[in-house]
RNA sequence: GGGAGAUUAGCUCAGCUGGUUCAGAGCAUCUGCCUUACAAGCAGAGGGUCACUGGUUCGAACCCAGUAUCUCCCACCA
């Protein structure tokens, strides 16, 4: 036999991937005769490398796409990458820094040149890696969110939404990332639990500001007015230089004497008023709140309400600016340490408390977010959110698992306007152009802008050089949200054949972490621009964690390199390994054992194939395996039905497990063992024909999960024409046959008898092949007659006979209500056998009694459905028959 | 602080509209096997008061209420 004993994936994977591509199997085009099936890839970062999350996500997509392709649909999986503005820009900045180049020394054009060079060099690596996984994308359709055409789409949408009055510009409190030096949307901000310090600072009350009676009251307490203090609690002492007031609750009796007073900022000495607002909690901290409108959203709102000035003491990079007066140039956290020390020395620090708090951090750079007032562009969300919520509520779009519907609803009902401008260069520059008079126009190009500007200003003499384009770029998600439309050129050419055919796409596979970032917004864009949802099903994967449940991270070093894994276990092994334990929405606890299991499964399949290849046909032999064939055929049909149901419900893991068991247990452990001829003995032609047919069907069912090995065996199994690949073979259709369930049930009874004999072999320490005989005490020997050959072969029996009484010196077991005996001359332990029988009788009686109890319950008999009742009666009869049989066996001993 | 979901074998999970002695799978564990397809294997076995407490019902892992624990989402208490 020349076939290798173990399957070696490395030899075959690259070969088949190349052939599939040569054959053009992954290419899709609008074909009215076929049903469309389309999926758009969640575009990975253009400079990213494959990690375990991608592996899971793309394996699932590939399974869905390959199955659809086999079902005869026009399967279109669109790949591509995302320009990931903030992440990529950060990388490029870091890279330039290594080369001694600072971003601030470059012009926008120079920087973009560097960035594009980097993108050319590293961009798309991840797509090459996906090919090794077997991803069957239509690579001719590869898109990039920042390519010219998609940029056009983004600009069109911006202009359109602006015209519709949905985009506006304004000064708002935004999330500022001092490391990325850009504003972020609310969704890009991650709250983190930390232990923080609460500083209690005392502000001197300005004596002259106190009302006379208040002052005298305090004098009565023998306190000089200028020794009066007001203590506030703050977590950010470095912002006191930006204080513009201290607020107390008007109903707070402790501070009535301070109404209308002013206090002095420690160290700085600037006077600020004490203001009254019910917003302040009396029971939190000291009940006095320092108001810093520039650096806190609530304070900002308080400031607006009370008409207070705004003092912004921070630079873009988080260092203190001139307005701070003190600590100018220090980084905010360094400034905090300095000021705490100084406050303490000056006697202003009353106490410091540790407390559990939350800091907002940047999703991309991890920097602590600074709430900051700035001029930004926003998209109104309300009118888009409503229909987008509706389509999920009414299941036009189904989320898998459905529990995410709740999360989705809450978000959509509370959605706030989307901050879409970013202070970066890598991205689509906002198409807003400022006129010398400070007003602006929005247009697709500078030329159009000029026209509009002349019109708007009434100044026909305006030149291009008079216009200044907004420096900001758009949030990356402002391009990703158009992805399902833009990849089919639905903006450039809204009525083209591709978009009409492939849109709406069918399934979207992504992580729940970007349900709002991306999924919700794609739904909005789809409804706004196509009046139709972008996809029907959203499959939300879990996060890949390590076996201890920790997130995969570089620091922990617990993230395996996917390509190494593929090398080691084969792409098929890795794919199945990931899917073994990945129910939708649940985190996947990655363990190398899973991938090993996947690899072992490949090998199992390989060896099943190897076995059949070794068989010589003898045409003169008659067909002796009818029972095995009809049984496996029935099992196969039932499994296909089950498999389709799992796919319907997006239960990919269950689907895999179903085929896994079909192959390993039913096909290998039972079917092949039933039909396999003795060593070197030939097989009959009919059995071989059926077996090969079964194997082919199994290969088809397995192909979406294990594309490479199935293709390899598919071709080894038979001579195939140039277009005959399992990759495009027809997905098996379940053909329910009459009596199939009965066939399966009867075989299962026969196999139970086999197991009974095997148990005895185990218990008595008899080898698997020691010839034995079996005697059955039964009135109905039809099962034994029909399955005589099967039972004898699998249990290694020379003979099965029917007897009236237990043979002497035999060990028994009960299967299907019938007692069986294996005669074992001189190897019987009478006592043990008796004990075993008594135990069985006890159990059977207990069972009978429980059924009897149920049946003697009048209310049960009166209320239970007839079929339930009938089943119970049957159980009673069976139990009684069994007890009788066992009792007779006992007396015989 | 608000909301949602979860809690079933050592681990990861099934268990559909309540009805085969209070239950299944894969992995892991244990026992015995190198039986010429596969030791990346074969044949067996053990293992669960279905989180807890009540309730509804002839009957509850499943329905209801409460409790506990966990997870996720949302949230401006300095």
mmCIF file of C-alpha atoms (C1' of nucleotides) in Angstrom, chain A residues 5 233 281 284 289 298 358 406-407 581 586 597 599-600 603-604 607-608 610 651 660-661 664 668 673 676 679 758 762 768-769 843 846-847 857 859-860 863 871 875, chain B residues 2-5 11-15 19-21 25-28 31-33 35-45 57-58 71-78:
data_model
loop_
_atom_site.group_PDB
_atom_site.id
_atom_site.type_symbol
_atom_site.label_atom_id
_atom_site.label_comp_id
_atom_site.label_asym_id
_atom_site.label_seq_id
_atom_site.Cartn_x
_atom_site.Cartn_y
_atom_site.Cartn_z
ATOM 1 C CA UNK A 5 -0.376 6.131 7.018
ATOM 2 C CA UNK A 233 -13.743 66.428 46.635
ATOM 3 C CA UNK A 281 -25.504 65.515 45.464
ATOM 4 C CA UNK A 284 -21.520 62.553 47.845
ATOM 5 C CA UNK A 289 -18.323 70.370 43.642
ATOM 6 C CA UNK A 298 -21.322 67.784 33.590
ATOM 7 C CA UNK A 358 -14.069 54.314 36.102
ATOM 8 C CA UNK A 406 -32.117 43.349 23.535
ATOM 9 C CA UNK A 407 -28.709 44.929 23.532
ATOM 10 C CA UNK A 581 -16.385 24.722 20.576
ATOM 11 C CA UNK A 586 -20.257 32.331 23.208
ATOM 12 C CA UNK A 597 -8.804 16.863 17.741
ATOM 13 C CA UNK A 599 -6.107 17.121 13.092
ATOM 14 C CA UNK A 600 -7.008 13.671 14.392
ATOM 15 C CA UNK A 603 -6.418 11.565 9.933
ATOM 16 C CA UNK A 604 -9.418 9.417 10.717
ATOM 17 C CA UNK A 607 -7.518 6.265 7.026
ATOM 18 C CA UNK A 608 -11.085 5.422 6.177
ATOM 19 C CA UNK A 610 -6.999 4.368 2.856
ATOM 20 C CA UNK A 651 -25.587 26.220 14.723
ATOM 21 C CA UNK A 660 -18.076 14.277 12.938
ATOM 22 C CA UNK A 661 -20.086 11.610 14.673
ATOM 23 C CA UNK A 664 -16.297 8.575 13.093
ATOM 24 C CA UNK A 668 -15.827 4.130 10.592
ATOM 25 C CA UNK A 673 -16.242 -2.717 10.339
ATOM 26 C CA UNK A 676 -14.616 -4.817 5.696
ATOM 27 C CA UNK A 679 -7.151 -9.262 5.643
ATOM 28 C CA UNK A 758 -18.039 -6.840 24.120
ATOM 29 C CA UNK A 762 -13.914 -6.921 28.698
ATOM 30 C CA UNK A 768 -11.400 -9.072 21.056
ATOM 31 C CA UNK A 769 -11.022 -11.991 18.689
ATOM 32 C CA UNK A 843 -33.734 -2.179 38.971
ATOM 33 C CA UNK A 846 -38.147 -0.259 40.617
ATOM 34 C CA UNK A 847 -38.817 0.878 37.122
ATOM 35 C CA UNK A 857 -52.718 7.852 39.584
ATOM 36 C CA UNK A 859 -55.451 12.208 37.690
ATOM 37 C CA UNK A 860 -52.616 11.160 35.419
ATOM 38 C CA UNK A 863 -55.233 14.244 32.148
ATOM 39 C CA UNK A 871 -46.310 4.760 26.014
ATOM 40 C CA UNK A 875 -43.313 0.479 29.298
ATOM 41 C "C1'" G B 2 -30.075 50.811 35.178
ATOM 42 C "C1'" G B 3 -30.991 46.777 31.764
ATOM 43 C "C1'" A B 4 -30.303 41.965 29.471
ATOM 44 C "C1'" G B 5 -28.688 37.026 29.588
ATOM 45 C "C1'" C B 11 -14.133 21.264 31.017
ATOM 46 C "C1'" U B 12 -17.115 23.317 26.749
ATOM 47 C "C1'" C B 13 -22.045 22.958 25.721
ATOM 48 C "C1'" A B 14 -27.185 20.400 23.735
ATOM 49 C "C1'" G B 15 -31.800 19.535 25.882
ATOM 50 C "C1'" G B 19 -44.437 13.584 29.766
ATOM 51 C "C1'" U B 20 -39.420 6.963 28.245
ATOM 52 C "C1'" U B 21 -37.013 5.310 36.698
ATOM 53 C "C1'" A B 25 -22.843 15.025 23.368
ATOM 54 C "C1'" G B 26 -17.637 16.146 22.544
ATOM 55 C "C1'" C B 27 -13.281 16.513 25.233
ATOM 56 C "C1'" A B 28 -10.988 14.898 29.697
ATOM 57 C "C1'" U B 31 -9.962 -0.158 32.604
ATOM 58 C "C1'" G B 32 -8.314 -3.487 28.878
ATOM 59 C "C1'" C B 33 -6.056 -3.834 24.077
ATOM 60 C "C1'" U B 35 -7.015 -7.051 16.904
ATOM 61 C "C1'" U B 36 -2.514 -5.481 9.475
ATOM 62 C "C1'" A B 37 -7.203 1.479 7.823
ATOM 63 C "C1'" C B 38 -5.966 4.660 11.720
ATOM 64 C "C1'" A B 39 -2.033 4.291 19.215
ATOM 65 C "C1'" A B 40 -3.414 11.142 15.762
ATOM 66 C "C1'" G B 41 -6.035 4.369 17.191
ATOM 67 C "C1'" C B 42 -9.665 0.180 19.093
ATOM 68 C "C1'" A B 43 -13.255 -1.896 22.793
ATOM 69 C "C1'" G B 44 -15.552 -0.752 27.256
ATOM 70 C "C1'" A B 45 -16.644 1.918 31.978
ATOM 71 C "C1'" U B 57 -49.260 21.054 37.667
ATOM 72 C "C1'" C B 58 -51.353 14.308 37.686
ATOM 73 C "C1'" U B 71 -21.176 37.431 32.135
ATOM 74 C "C1'" C B 72 -22.362 41.244 28.850
ATOM 75 C "C1'" C B 73 -24.457 45.986 27.556
ATOM 76 C "C1'" C B 74 -25.700 50.928 28.923
ATOM 77 C "C1'" A B 75 -24.636 55.083 32.470
ATOM 78 C "C1'" C B 76 -22.001 62.468 33.500
ATOM 79 C "C1'" C B 77 -21.997 61.333 40.688
ATOM 80 C "C1'" A B 78 -17.315 65.095 41.183
#
